[in-house]
């Protein structure tokens, strides 16, 4: 199946700083990628759909200016958490649909102190 | 959106026991997948199963799309099976279920 590489796997940052998370499709050209957020002991919630060469589509309640998504190439989507606050601490995970199922990155655990 | 409910929410098994996890969904779907999320957060795809039955080693899954449910069977459970099991369905987007947290004790 498609291999999705996500980096970093773990990051700790100070309040007010920005953090960039990268999601790379290693063997598949993905026009669309997806970003999810997972709170402890909870399910995954879709945050946004990343579209190559155009604006991302955000789910209701997700702040576009807080979570900046860039999908500049068919193999790379980035999520930038801007002006991070402790409540942004969470597990973020990306995925893509290869047509016969979704494949997920290994996730990024963000801790804002 | 589509509601995806899983049961039971938590399950503790003795090693070697069998179990059945259930996933109910509220509308017609194009696809259904079962995932295992390990303690490090990695989501491992177990089955892509929009309908029918599939088996992979000690795991098998059955989806009855007309009745809007899917079952995941784990036989002869091992401690490495511990983690959270999610089903997820595709409607107009990918909807995750509520999850079943499985703990297998030696």
Short mmCIF file of C-alpha atoms in Angstrom, two decimals:
data_model
loop_
_atom_site.label_atom_id
_atom_site.label_comp_id
_atom_site.label_asym_id
_atom_site.label_seq_id
_atom_site.Cartn_x
_atom_site.Cartn_y
_atom_site.Cartn_z
CA UNK A 1 0.00 0.00 0.00
CA UNK A 2 0.90 3.65 -0.11
CA UNK A 3 3.55 4.71 2.34
CA UNK A 4 2.95 7.93 4.22
CA UNK A 5 5.77 9.54 6.13
CA UNK A 6 4.95 12.08 8.83
CA UNK A 7 7.48 14.25 10.60
CA UNK A 8 8.18 15.03 13.38
CA UNK A 9 6.77 12.20 15.43
CA UNK A 10 6.93 14.22 18.60
CA UNK A 11 7.40 17.92 19.27
CA UNK A 12 7.34 20.13 22.34
CA UNK A 13 7.02 23.86 21.83
CA UNK A 14 6.45 26.97 23.88
CA UNK A 15 3.18 28.84 23.89
CA UNK A 16 3.02 31.44 21.16
CA UNK A 17 5.37 29.69 18.76
CA UNK A 18 4.42 27.93 15.52
CA UNK A 19 5.00 24.31 14.64
CA UNK A 20 5.08 22.76 11.17
CA UNK A 21 4.15 19.13 10.59
CA UNK A 22 5.02 17.46 7.30
CA UNK A 23 3.18 14.63 5.61
CA UNK A 24 4.85 12.98 2.62
CA UNK A 25 3.46 10.42 0.25
CA UNK A 26 6.46 8.29 -0.67
CA UNK A 27 5.10 6.25 -3.54
CA UNK A 28 1.86 7.86 -4.63
CA UNK A 29 0.96 11.21 -6.13
CA UNK A 30 -1.79 12.48 -3.90
CA UNK A 31 -3.94 15.37 -5.09
CA UNK A 32 -5.80 15.14 -1.81
CA UNK A 33 -4.56 14.47 1.70
CA UNK A 34 -6.37 14.62 5.01
CA UNK A 35 -5.47 15.94 8.44
CA UNK A 36 -6.95 14.51 11.62
CA UNK A 37 -6.71 15.37 15.28
CA UNK A 38 -7.06 12.93 18.14
CA UNK A 39 -7.55 13.81 21.79
CA UNK A 40 -6.50 11.31 24.47
CA UNK A 41 -8.76 8.27 24.56
CA UNK A 42 -10.92 9.72 21.83
CA UNK A 43 -11.56 8.98 18.20
CA UNK A 44 -10.03 10.79 15.25
CA UNK A 45 -11.68 13.93 13.98
CA UNK A 46 -11.19 15.21 10.47
CA UNK A 47 -9.77 18.73 10.57
CA UNK A 48 -9.30 19.54 6.93
CA UNK A 49 -8.83 18.22 3.44
CA UNK A 50 -5.64 19.34 1.79
CA UNK A 51 -5.89 19.95 -1.97
CA UNK A 52 -2.81 20.14 -4.15
CA UNK A 53 -2.46 23.55 -5.70
CA UNK A 54 -5.53 25.05 -4.07
CA UNK A 55 -6.95 26.03 -0.73
CA UNK A 56 -7.65 23.46 1.92
CA UNK A 57 -11.19 22.63 2.91
CA UNK A 58 -11.71 22.95 6.64
CA UNK A 59 -14.30 21.18 8.74
CA UNK A 60 -16.75 23.19 10.74
CA UNK A 61 -15.23 24.56 13.92
CA UNK A 62 -11.62 24.31 12.75
CA UNK A 63 -9.85 27.66 12.71
CA UNK A 64 -8.26 28.26 9.32
CA UNK A 65 -5.87 30.88 10.64
CA UNK A 66 -4.77 28.64 13.47
CA UNK A 67 -4.16 25.55 11.40
CA UNK A 68 -2.51 26.52 8.13
CA UNK A 69 -2.39 23.84 5.49
CA UNK A 70 -0.20 23.92 2.41
CA UNK A 71 -0.23 21.27 -0.30
CA UNK A 72 2.35 22.58 -2.70
CA UNK A 73 3.19 19.32 -4.44
CA UNK A 74 1.63 15.95 -5.11
CA UNK A 75 3.77 14.35 -2.44
CA UNK A 76 3.83 16.88 0.38
CA UNK A 77 1.24 18.48 2.60
CA UNK A 78 2.10 20.54 5.65
CA UNK A 79 0.09 21.56 8.68
CA UNK A 80 1.32 24.57 10.62
CA UNK A 81 -0.10 25.20 14.06
CA UNK A 82 0.31 28.94 14.50
CA UNK A 83 0.65 30.74 17.82
CA UNK A 84 0.28 27.46 19.62
CA UNK A 85 -1.42 27.27 23.01
CA UNK A 86 -1.62 24.40 25.49
CA UNK A 87 -5.12 23.51 24.26
CA UNK A 88 -3.58 22.76 20.86
CA UNK A 89 -1.69 19.88 22.43
CA UNK A 90 -2.90 16.77 20.70
CA UNK A 91 -2.05 13.95 18.32
CA UNK A 92 -2.16 15.01 14.68
CA UNK A 93 -2.22 12.47 11.89
CA UNK A 94 -2.39 12.71 8.12
CA UNK A 95 -3.74 10.29 5.57
CA UNK A 96 -4.39 9.77 1.91
CA UNK A 97 -6.80 7.67 -0.09
CA UNK A 98 -5.21 5.52 -2.71
CA UNK A 99 -8.56 4.38 -4.05
CA UNK A 100 -8.67 1.11 -2.23
CA UNK A 101 -8.43 2.33 1.32
CA UNK A 102 -6.95 5.03 3.45
CA UNK A 103 -3.36 4.92 4.63
CA UNK A 104 -2.18 6.94 7.60
CA UNK A 105 1.04 8.56 8.68
CA UNK A 106 2.57 7.63 12.00
CA UNK A 107 1.24 10.77 13.65
CA UNK A 108 2.73 13.74 15.48
CA UNK A 109 2.31 14.22 19.18
CA UNK A 110 2.33 17.95 19.89
CA UNK A 111 2.80 19.26 23.40
CA UNK A 112 2.57 23.00 23.98
CA UNK A 113 4.05 24.20 27.25
CA UNK B 1 -22.72 13.10 8.77
CA UNK B 2 -22.66 9.36 9.26
CA UNK B 3 -22.71 8.11 12.83
CA UNK B 4 -20.38 5.21 13.55
CA UNK B 5 -20.80 3.42 16.84
CA UNK B 6 -18.56 0.67 18.12
CA UNK B 7 -19.11 -1.82 20.88
CA UNK B 8 -17.95 -2.65 23.40
CA UNK B 9 -16.04 0.54 24.27
CA UNK B 10 -13.62 -1.39 26.46
CA UNK B 11 -12.68 -5.04 26.54
CA UNK B 12 -10.29 -7.02 28.70
CA UNK B 13 -9.35 -10.50 27.58
CA UNK B 14 -7.24 -13.30 28.91
CA UNK B 15 -4.56 -14.30 26.46
CA UNK B 16 -5.89 -17.02 24.17
CA UNK B 17 -9.50 -15.90 24.33
CA UNK B 18 -11.62 -14.98 21.33
CA UNK B 19 -13.62 -11.79 20.86
CA UNK B 20 -15.99 -10.02 18.52
CA UNK B 21 -16.01 -6.27 18.01
CA UNK B 22 -18.98 -4.59 16.40
CA UNK B 23 -19.33 -1.49 14.26
CA UNK B 24 -22.74 0.00 13.43
CA UNK B 25 -23.12 2.83 10.96
CA UNK B 26 -26.10 5.02 10.25
CA UNK B 27 -26.12 5.31 6.47
CA UNK B 28 -25.01 3.63 3.27
CA UNK B 29 -21.26 3.71 2.82
CA UNK B 30 -18.84 3.23 -0.04
CA UNK B 31 -16.09 1.71 1.99
CA UNK B 32 -15.33 0.39 5.44
CA UNK B 33 -11.96 -0.21 7.04
CA UNK B 34 -10.83 -1.66 10.33
CA UNK B 35 -7.72 -0.24 11.99
CA UNK B 36 -5.62 -1.11 14.98
CA UNK B 37 -4.02 1.83 16.75
CA UNK B 38 -0.98 0.70 18.67
CA UNK B 39 0.21 2.31 21.92
CA UNK B 40 2.45 4.66 19.92
CA UNK B 41 -0.50 5.99 17.94
CA UNK B 42 0.23 4.32 14.62
CA UNK B 43 -2.89 3.31 12.73
CA UNK B 44 -2.46 -0.06 11.09
CA UNK B 45 -4.94 -1.01 8.41
CA UNK B 46 -6.41 -4.41 9.15
CA UNK B 47 -9.11 -4.78 6.56
CA UNK B 48 -10.60 -2.93 3.64
CA UNK B 49 -14.02 -4.51 3.65
CA UNK B 50 -17.00 -2.67 2.15
CA UNK B 51 -18.89 -5.97 2.10
CA UNK B 52 -18.42 -9.68 2.60
CA UNK B 53 -15.92 -11.55 4.72
CA UNK B 54 -12.15 -11.51 4.82
CA UNK B 55 -9.61 -13.33 6.93
CA UNK B 56 -6.03 -12.58 7.76
CA UNK B 57 -4.43 -14.99 10.20
CA UNK B 58 -6.18 -14.79 13.56
CA UNK B 59 -8.31 -11.87 12.43
CA UNK B 60 -11.36 -11.89 10.27
CA UNK B 61 -14.00 -9.34 9.41
CA UNK B 62 -17.49 -9.40 8.03
CA UNK B 63 -19.47 -6.46 6.71
CA UNK B 64 -23.19 -6.66 6.03
CA UNK B 65 -23.68 -3.41 4.18
CA UNK B 66 -27.44 -3.80 3.77
CA UNK B 67 -27.82 -4.02 7.54
CA UNK B 68 -25.18 -1.38 8.23
CA UNK B 69 -22.82 -3.23 10.47
CA UNK B 70 -19.43 -4.86 10.48
CA UNK B 71 -17.81 -7.34 12.83
CA UNK B 72 -14.15 -7.90 13.62
CA UNK B 73 -13.22 -11.29 15.06
CA UNK B 74 -10.04 -11.83 17.00
CA UNK B 75 -9.19 -15.41 17.79
CA UNK B 76 -6.56 -16.74 20.18
CA UNK B 77 -5.79 -13.24 21.37
CA UNK B 78 -2.23 -12.24 22.21
CA UNK B 79 -0.87 -9.41 24.34
CA UNK B 80 0.32 -7.69 21.18
CA UNK B 81 -3.32 -7.37 20.11
CA UNK B 82 -3.80 -4.74 22.81
CA UNK B 83 -4.65 -1.27 21.61
CA UNK B 84 -7.62 0.55 20.19
CA UNK B 85 -9.58 -0.82 17.26
CA UNK B 86 -11.39 1.60 15.01
CA UNK B 87 -13.74 1.05 12.17
CA UNK B 88 -14.09 3.87 9.68
CA UNK B 89 -16.51 4.37 6.85
CA UNK B 90 -16.53 6.44 3.72
CA UNK B 91 -19.57 8.52 2.95
CA UNK B 92 -18.77 11.98 1.68
CA UNK B 93 -15.72 11.85 3.92
CA UNK B 94 -13.96 9.33 6.15
CA UNK B 95 -15.82 8.88 9.45
CA UNK B 96 -14.14 7.14 12.36
CA UNK B 97 -16.01 5.07 14.87
CA UNK B 98 -15.88 5.56 18.60
CA UNK B 99 -13.29 2.81 19.06
CA UNK B 100 -12.89 -0.30 21.18
CA UNK B 101 -10.02 -0.33 23.64
CA UNK B 102 -8.72 -3.88 23.98
CA UNK B 103 -6.41 -5.07 26.70
CA UNK B 104 -5.10 -8.63 26.54
CA UNK B 105 -3.61 -9.84 29.78
CA UNK B 106 -1.15 -12.74 30.04
#
